[in-house]
Structures are given as C-alpha cells and as structure tokens.
PDB file of C-alpha atoms in Angstrom:
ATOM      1  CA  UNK A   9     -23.639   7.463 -11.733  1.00 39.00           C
ATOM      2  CA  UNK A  10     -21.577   7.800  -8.588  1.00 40.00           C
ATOM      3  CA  UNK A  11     -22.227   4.498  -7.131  1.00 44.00           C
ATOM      4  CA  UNK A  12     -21.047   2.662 -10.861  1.00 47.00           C
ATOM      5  CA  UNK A  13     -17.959   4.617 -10.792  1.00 52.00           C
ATOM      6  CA  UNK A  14     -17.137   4.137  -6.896  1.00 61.00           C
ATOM      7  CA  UNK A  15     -17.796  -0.009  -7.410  1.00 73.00           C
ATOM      8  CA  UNK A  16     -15.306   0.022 -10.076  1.00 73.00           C
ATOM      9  CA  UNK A  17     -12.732   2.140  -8.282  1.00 79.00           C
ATOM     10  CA  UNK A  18     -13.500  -0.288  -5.123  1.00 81.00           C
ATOM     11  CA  UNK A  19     -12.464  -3.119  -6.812  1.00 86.00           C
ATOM     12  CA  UNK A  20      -9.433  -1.868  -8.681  1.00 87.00           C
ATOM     13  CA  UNK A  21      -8.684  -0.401  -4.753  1.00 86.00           C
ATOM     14  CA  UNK A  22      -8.917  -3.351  -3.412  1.00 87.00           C
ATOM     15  CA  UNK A  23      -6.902  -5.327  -5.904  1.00 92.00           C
ATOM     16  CA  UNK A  24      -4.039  -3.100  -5.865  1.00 91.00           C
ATOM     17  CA  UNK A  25      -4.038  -3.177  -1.933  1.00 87.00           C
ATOM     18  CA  UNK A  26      -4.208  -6.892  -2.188  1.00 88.00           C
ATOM     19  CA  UNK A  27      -1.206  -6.682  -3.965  1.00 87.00           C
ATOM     20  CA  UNK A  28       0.600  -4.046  -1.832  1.00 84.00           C
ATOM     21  CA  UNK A  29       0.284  -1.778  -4.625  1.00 87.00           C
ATOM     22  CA  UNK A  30      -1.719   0.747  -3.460  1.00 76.00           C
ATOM     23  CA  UNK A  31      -0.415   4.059  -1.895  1.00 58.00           C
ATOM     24  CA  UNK A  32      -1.644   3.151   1.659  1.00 55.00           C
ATOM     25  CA  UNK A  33       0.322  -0.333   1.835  1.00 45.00           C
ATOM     26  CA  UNK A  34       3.818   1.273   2.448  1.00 43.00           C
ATOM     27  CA  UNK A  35       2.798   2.214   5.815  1.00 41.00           C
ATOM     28  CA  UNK A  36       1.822  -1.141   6.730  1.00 43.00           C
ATOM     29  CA  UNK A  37       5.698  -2.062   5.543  1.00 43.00           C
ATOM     30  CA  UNK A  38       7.601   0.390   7.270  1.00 45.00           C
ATOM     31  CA  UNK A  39       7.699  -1.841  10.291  1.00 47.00           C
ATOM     32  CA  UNK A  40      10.114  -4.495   8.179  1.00 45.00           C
ATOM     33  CA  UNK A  41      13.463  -4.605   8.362  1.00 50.00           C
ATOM     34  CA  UNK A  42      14.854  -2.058   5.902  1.00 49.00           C
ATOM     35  CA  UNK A  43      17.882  -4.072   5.060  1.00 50.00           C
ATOM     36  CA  UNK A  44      15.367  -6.882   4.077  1.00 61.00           C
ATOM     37  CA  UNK A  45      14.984  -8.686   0.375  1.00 58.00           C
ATOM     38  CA  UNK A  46      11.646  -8.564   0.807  1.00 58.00           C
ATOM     39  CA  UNK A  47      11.141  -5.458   2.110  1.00 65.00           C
ATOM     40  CA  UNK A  48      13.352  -3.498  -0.524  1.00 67.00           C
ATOM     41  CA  UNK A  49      11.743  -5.420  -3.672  1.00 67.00           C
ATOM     42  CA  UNK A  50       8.220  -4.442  -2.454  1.00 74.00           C
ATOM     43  CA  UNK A  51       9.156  -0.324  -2.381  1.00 79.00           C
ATOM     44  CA  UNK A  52      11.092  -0.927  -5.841  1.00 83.00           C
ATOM     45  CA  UNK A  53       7.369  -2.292  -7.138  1.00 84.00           C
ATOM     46  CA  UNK A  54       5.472   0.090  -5.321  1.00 86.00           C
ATOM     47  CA  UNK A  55       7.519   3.322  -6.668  1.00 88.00           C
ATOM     48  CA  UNK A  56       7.228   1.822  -9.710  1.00 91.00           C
ATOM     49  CA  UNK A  57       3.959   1.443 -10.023  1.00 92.00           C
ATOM     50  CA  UNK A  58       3.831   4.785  -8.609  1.00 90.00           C
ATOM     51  CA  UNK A  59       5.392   6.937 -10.890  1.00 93.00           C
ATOM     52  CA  UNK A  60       3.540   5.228 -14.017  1.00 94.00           C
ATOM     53  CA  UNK A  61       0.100   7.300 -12.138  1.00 94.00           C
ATOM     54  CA  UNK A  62      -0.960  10.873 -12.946  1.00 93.00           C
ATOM     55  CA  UNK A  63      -1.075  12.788  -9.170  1.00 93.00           C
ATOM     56  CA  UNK A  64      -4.862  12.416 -10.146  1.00 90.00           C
ATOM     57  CA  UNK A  65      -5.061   8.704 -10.113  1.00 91.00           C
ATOM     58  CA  UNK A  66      -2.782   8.444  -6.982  1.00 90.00           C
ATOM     59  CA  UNK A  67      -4.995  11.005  -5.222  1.00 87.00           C
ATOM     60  CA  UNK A  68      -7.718   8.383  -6.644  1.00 86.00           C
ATOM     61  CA  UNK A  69      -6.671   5.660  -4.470  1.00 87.00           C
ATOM     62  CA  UNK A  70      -5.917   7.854  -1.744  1.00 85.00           C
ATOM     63  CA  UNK A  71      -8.941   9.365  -0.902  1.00 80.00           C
ATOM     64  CA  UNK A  72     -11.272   7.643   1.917  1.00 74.00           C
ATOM     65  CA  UNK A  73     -14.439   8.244  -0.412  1.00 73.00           C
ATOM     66  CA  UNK A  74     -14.628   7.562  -3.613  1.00 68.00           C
ATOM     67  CA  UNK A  75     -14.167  10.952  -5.955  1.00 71.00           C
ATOM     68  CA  UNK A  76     -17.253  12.286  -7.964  1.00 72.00           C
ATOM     69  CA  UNK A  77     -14.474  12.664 -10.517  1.00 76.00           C
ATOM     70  CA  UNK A  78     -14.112   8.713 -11.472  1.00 76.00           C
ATOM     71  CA  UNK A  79     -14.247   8.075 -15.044  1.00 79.00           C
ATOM     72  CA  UNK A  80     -12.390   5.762 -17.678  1.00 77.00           C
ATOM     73  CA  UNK A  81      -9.841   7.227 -18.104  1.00 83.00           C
ATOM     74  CA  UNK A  82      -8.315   7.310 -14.852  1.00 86.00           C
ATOM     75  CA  UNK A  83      -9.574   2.801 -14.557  1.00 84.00           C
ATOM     76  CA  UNK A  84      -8.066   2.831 -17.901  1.00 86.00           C
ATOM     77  CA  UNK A  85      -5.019   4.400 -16.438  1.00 91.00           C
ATOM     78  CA  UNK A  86      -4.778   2.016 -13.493  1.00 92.00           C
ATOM     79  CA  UNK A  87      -4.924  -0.555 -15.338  1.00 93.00           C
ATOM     80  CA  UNK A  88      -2.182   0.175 -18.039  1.00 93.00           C
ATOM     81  CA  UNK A  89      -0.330   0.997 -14.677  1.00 95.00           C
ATOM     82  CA  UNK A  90      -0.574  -2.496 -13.126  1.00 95.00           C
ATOM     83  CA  UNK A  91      -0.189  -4.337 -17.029  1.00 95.00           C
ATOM     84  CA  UNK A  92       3.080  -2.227 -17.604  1.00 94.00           C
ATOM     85  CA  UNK A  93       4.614  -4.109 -14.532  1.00 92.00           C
ATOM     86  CA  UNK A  94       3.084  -7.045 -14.267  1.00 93.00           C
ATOM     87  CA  UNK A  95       2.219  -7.863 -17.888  1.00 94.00           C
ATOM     88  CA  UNK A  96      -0.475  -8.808 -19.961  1.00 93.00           C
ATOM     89  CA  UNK A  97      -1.087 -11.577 -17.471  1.00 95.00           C
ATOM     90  CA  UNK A  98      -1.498  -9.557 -14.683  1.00 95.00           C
ATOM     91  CA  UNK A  99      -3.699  -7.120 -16.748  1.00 94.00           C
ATOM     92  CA  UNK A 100      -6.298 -10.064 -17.321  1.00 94.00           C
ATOM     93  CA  UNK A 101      -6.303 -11.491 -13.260  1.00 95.00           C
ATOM     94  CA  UNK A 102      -6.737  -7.176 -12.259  1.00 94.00           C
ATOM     95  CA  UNK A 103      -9.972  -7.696 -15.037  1.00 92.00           C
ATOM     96  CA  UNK A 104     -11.093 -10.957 -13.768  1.00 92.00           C
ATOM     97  CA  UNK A 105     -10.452 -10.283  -9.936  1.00 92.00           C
ATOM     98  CA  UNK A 106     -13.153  -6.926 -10.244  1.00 89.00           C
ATOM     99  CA  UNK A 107     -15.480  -9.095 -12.623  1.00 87.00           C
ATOM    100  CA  UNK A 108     -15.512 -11.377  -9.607  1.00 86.00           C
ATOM    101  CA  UNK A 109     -16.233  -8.767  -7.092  1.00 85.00           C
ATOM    102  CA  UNK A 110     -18.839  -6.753  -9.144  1.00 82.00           C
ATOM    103  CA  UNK A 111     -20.949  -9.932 -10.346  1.00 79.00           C
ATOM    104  CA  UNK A 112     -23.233 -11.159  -7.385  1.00 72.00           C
ATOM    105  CA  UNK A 113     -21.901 -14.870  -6.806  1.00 63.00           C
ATOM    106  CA  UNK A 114     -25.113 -15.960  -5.306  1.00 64.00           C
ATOM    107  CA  UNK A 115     -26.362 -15.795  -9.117  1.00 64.00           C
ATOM    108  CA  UNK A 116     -27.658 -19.044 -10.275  1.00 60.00           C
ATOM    109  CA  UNK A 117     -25.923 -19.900 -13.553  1.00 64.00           C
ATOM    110  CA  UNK A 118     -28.399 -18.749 -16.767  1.00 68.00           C
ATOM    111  CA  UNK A 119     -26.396 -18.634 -20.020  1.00 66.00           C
ATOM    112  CA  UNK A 120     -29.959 -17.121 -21.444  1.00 68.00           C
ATOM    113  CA  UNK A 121     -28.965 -13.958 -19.304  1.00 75.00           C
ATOM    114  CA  UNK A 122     -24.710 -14.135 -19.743  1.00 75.00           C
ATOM    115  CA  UNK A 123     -24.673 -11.472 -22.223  1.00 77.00           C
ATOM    116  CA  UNK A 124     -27.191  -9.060 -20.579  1.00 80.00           C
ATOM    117  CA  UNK A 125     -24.733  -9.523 -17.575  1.00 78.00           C
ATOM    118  CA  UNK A 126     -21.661  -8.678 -19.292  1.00 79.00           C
ATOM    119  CA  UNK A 127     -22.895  -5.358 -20.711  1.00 80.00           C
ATOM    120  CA  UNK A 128     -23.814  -4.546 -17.053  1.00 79.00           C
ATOM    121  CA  UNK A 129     -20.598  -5.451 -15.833  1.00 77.00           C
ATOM    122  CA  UNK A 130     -18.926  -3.741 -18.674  1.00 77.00           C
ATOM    123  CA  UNK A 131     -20.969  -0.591 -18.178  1.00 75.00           C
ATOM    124  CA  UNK A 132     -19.592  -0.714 -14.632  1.00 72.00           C
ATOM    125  CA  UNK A 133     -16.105  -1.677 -15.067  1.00 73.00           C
ATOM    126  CA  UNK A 134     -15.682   1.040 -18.132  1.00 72.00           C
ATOM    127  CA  UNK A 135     -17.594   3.881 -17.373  1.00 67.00           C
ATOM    128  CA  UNK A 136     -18.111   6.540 -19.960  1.00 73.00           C
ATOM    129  CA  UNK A 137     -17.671   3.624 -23.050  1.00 81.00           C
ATOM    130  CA  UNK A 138     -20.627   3.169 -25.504  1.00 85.00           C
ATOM    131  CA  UNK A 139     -20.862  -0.671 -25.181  1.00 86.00           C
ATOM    132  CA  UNK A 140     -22.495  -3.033 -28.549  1.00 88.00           C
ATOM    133  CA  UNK A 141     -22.486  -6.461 -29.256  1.00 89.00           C
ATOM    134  CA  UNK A 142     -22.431  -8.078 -32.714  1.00 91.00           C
ATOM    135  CA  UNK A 143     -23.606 -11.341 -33.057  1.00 89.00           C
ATOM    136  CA  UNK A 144     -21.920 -13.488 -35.052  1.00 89.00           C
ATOM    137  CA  UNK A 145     -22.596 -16.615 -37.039  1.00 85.00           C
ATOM    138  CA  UNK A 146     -19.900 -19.265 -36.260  1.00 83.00           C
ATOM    139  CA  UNK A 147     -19.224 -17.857 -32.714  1.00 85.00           C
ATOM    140  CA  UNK A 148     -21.692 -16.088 -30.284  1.00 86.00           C
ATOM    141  CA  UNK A 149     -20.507 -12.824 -31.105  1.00 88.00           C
ATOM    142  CA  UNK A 150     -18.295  -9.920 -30.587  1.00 90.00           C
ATOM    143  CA  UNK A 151     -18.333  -7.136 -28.199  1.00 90.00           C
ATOM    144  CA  UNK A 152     -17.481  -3.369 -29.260  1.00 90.00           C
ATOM    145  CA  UNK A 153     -15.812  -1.358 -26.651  1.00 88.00           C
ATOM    146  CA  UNK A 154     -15.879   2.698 -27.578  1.00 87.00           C
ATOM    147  CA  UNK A 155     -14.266   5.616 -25.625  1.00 80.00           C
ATOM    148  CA  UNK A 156     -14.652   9.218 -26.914  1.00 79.00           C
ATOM    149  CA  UNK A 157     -11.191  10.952 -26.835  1.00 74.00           C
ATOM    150  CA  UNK A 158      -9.696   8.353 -24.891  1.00 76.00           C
ATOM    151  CA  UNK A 159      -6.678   5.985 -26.572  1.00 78.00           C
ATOM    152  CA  UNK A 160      -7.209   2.412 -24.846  1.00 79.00           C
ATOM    153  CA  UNK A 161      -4.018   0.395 -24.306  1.00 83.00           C
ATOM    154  CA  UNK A 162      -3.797  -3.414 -25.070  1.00 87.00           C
ATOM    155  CA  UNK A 163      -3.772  -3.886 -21.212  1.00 91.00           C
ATOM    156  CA  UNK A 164      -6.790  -2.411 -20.996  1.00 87.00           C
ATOM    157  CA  UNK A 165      -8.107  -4.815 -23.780  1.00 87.00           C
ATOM    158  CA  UNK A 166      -6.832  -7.853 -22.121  1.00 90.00           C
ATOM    159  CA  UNK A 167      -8.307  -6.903 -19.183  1.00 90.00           C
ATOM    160  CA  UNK A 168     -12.208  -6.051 -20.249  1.00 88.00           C
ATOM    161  CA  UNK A 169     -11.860  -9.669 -21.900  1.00 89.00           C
ATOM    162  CA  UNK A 170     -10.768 -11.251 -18.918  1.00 90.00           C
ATOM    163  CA  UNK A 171     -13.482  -9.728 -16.748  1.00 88.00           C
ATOM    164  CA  UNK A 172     -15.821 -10.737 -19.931  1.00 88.00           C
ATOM    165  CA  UNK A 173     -14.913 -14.293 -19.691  1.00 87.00           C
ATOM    166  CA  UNK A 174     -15.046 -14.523 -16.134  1.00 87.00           C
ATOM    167  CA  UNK A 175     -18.593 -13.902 -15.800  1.00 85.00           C
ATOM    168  CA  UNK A 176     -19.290 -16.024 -18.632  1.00 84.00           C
ATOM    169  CA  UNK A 177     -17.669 -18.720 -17.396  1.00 83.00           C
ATOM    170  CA  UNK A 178     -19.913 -17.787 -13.866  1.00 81.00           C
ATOM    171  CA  UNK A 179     -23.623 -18.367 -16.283  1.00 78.00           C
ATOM    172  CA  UNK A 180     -22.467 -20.739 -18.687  1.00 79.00           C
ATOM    173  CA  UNK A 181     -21.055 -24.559 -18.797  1.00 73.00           C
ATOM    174  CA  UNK A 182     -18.129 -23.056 -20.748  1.00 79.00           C
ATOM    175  CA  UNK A 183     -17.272 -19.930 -21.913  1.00 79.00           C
ATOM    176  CA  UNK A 184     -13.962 -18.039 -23.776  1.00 83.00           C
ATOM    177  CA  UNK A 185     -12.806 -14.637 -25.360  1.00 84.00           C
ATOM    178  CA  UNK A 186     -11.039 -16.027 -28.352  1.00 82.00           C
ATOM    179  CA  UNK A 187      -9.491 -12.286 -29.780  1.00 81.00           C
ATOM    180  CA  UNK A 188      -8.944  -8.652 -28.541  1.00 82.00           C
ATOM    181  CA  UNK A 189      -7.867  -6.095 -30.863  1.00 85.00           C
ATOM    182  CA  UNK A 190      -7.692  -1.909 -30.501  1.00 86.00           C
ATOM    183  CA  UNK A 191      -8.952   0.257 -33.411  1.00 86.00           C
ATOM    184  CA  UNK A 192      -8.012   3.885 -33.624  1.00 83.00           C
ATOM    185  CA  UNK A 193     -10.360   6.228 -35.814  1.00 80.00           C
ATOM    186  CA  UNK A 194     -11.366   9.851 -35.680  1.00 77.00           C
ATOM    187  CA  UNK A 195     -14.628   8.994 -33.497  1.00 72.00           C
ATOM    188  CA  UNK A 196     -12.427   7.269 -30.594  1.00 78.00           C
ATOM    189  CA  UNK A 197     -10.799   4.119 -29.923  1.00 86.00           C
ATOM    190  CA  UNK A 198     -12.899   0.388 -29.773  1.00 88.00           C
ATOM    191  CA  UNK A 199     -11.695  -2.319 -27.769  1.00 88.00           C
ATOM    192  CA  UNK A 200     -13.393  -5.683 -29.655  1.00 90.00           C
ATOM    193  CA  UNK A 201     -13.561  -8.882 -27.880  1.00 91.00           C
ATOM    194  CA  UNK A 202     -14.562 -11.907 -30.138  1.00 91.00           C
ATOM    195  CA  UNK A 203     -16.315 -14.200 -27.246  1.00 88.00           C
ATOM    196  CA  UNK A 204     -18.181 -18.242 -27.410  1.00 87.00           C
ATOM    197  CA  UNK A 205     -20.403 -19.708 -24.819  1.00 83.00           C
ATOM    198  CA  UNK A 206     -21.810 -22.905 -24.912  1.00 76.00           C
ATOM    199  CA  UNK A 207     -24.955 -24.094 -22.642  1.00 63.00           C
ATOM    200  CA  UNK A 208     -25.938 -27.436 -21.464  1.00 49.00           C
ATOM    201  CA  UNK A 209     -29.018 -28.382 -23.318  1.00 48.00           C
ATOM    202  CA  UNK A 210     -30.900 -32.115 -22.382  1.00 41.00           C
ATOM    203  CA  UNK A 211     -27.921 -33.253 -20.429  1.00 43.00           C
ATOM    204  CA  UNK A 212     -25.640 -32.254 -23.042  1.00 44.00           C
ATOM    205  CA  UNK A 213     -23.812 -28.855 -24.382  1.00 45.00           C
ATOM    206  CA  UNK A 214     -25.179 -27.144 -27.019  1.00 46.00           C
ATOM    207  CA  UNK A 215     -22.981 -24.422 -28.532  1.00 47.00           C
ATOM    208  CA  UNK A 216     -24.537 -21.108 -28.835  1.00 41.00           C
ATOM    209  CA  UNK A 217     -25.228 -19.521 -32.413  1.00 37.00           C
ATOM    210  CA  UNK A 218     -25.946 -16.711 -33.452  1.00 32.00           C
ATOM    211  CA  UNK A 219     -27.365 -15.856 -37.026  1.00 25.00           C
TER     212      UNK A 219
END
C-alpha cells in the first residue's frame, strides 16, 4: 500500500519540481538576480501555487521519504493546485506526465491488455477510489471513478483522463477519452471518463466494441 501511494506522490514530485513548483526549487533560485523578470515571475507562481496547499500537502512534498499518510485526497489536492494556475491544460499534461512515468515503457503495445493497464494505473494514480468500467456498445466503454467523502474537482477529472489516454495511446494504434463529467451523490463523488480504442487487425484497424 505504501509503495502505490509513494509512486504516485513521486511522480506528482517530480512534475512539480520539473516545473519549479515544488517547495525545494526556490532554493535553487535564490542565486538569480532578485531584480530579474524571470526571477520575480517564478516566486509570484511558486507562492501561488503555494498558498492553494493545505500545510499537509506542502509538508507532502517536503519530506525526503514518502509519508505513510499519502492518500487521494492530498493527489487530488495537488492536482486542483497545479489546474487552478495552470488550467485545465496543465491539469491533463500533470495526468499524462505521471501516466508516463508509472507505465513501464519497455511494454510492447497489446490493446488486448490496455484496459487491464489502465485500472492498474488508475489504482495507482488515485489511491483510495473504487475503480469500474462499463462497457459500452458504440464506444469501448466508460470508466467510473468513486471517492468516499472526497469532492473531486474537474481538474482532477481532466487529469485521470489524460493519464487514461496516455497509456492507451502507449497499447493501442489509437486511442481517446471523448467525455469527463463529476457526479455528486450521498455515497461520494464519480469521476466518468467515456474512452475508444481501436486495434490494428490484418494490417488494418479494427475499432473496438463492446456489447
């Protein structure tokens, strides 16, 4: 349980530092000019993105191991962090950038085996959600995203779908997450993400169908 949460706090870790967004980046900075462009626009963001995170989540990124105390709602909260400044843009590339690092890319490409490696990755990337998938008759089907007692955000949405259609993309010829919607209800809140594959089939693609 420990290692699931600490690869999904790993890669939203090392996003965020990518990005200079991550508490230990503003030492690296203090060695700019002050007076800089640059150097000022990159605090503004950083404060920013700062003071959106409960002094759990910042302790979170912070610490040198990764907390026993992981759990979705403090990825949840990262990531409606990072969408509320960067949009729901940069809410899909923070989902599709840990999709990346969490799939193994050394995977040969089996669309047979694309959903069975989303609902790992999901599993991983939203700990503590009950995870289903509904198939579908005129696309492959759609995925239901549940957290007990936790509200999801549409950032958080956009993101699960992004990180859904990267690794589909990864197994398939083509792949895409056509909707995501957020229902509220007294059991939780579900994240759905309507999603189509196709597969190449005798040298040529066959779309994927599900009674």
């Amino acid at each position: 349980m420990a290692m699931l949460r600490g690869r999904v706090l790993w890669a939203f870790r090392a996003f965020l530092q990518d990005r200079g967004l991550a508490p230990q980046c503003r030492a690296a900075i203090t060695d700019w000019d002050d007076q800089t462009e640059l150097m000022d626009h990159t605090a503004r963001r950083l404060d920013n993105f700062q003071s959106r995170l409960s002094a759990r989540a910042r302790a979170a990124l912070r610490e040198p191991e990764v907390p026993e105390w992981v759990d979705a709602k403090l990825c949840t909260e990262l990531v409606s962090a990072f969408g509320a400044i960067e949009g729901i843009s940069g809410a899909r590339e923070m989902g599709a950038y840990a999709a990346e690092l969490l799939v193994d890319p050394s995977s040969e490409p089996d669309s047979d085996r694309a959903l069975i490696r989303i609902l790992d990755l999901i599993s991983d990337l939203t700990h503590d959600y009950e995870v289903r998938f509904e198939p579908l008759r005129r696309v492959a089907g759609r995925l239901h995203l549940t957290a007990r007692g936790l509200n999801q955000s549409e950032f958080g949405a956009e993101a699960w779908a992004a990180a859904v259609q990267a690794v589909l993309r990864r197994n398939c010829s083509q792949a895409w997450t056509l909707m995501e919607d957020v229902f509220v209800n007294r059991q939780g809140s579900t994240t759905t993400i309507l999603c189509q594959w196709t597969k190449a089939q005798n040298g040529q693609d066959g779309q994927i169908r599900c009674a």
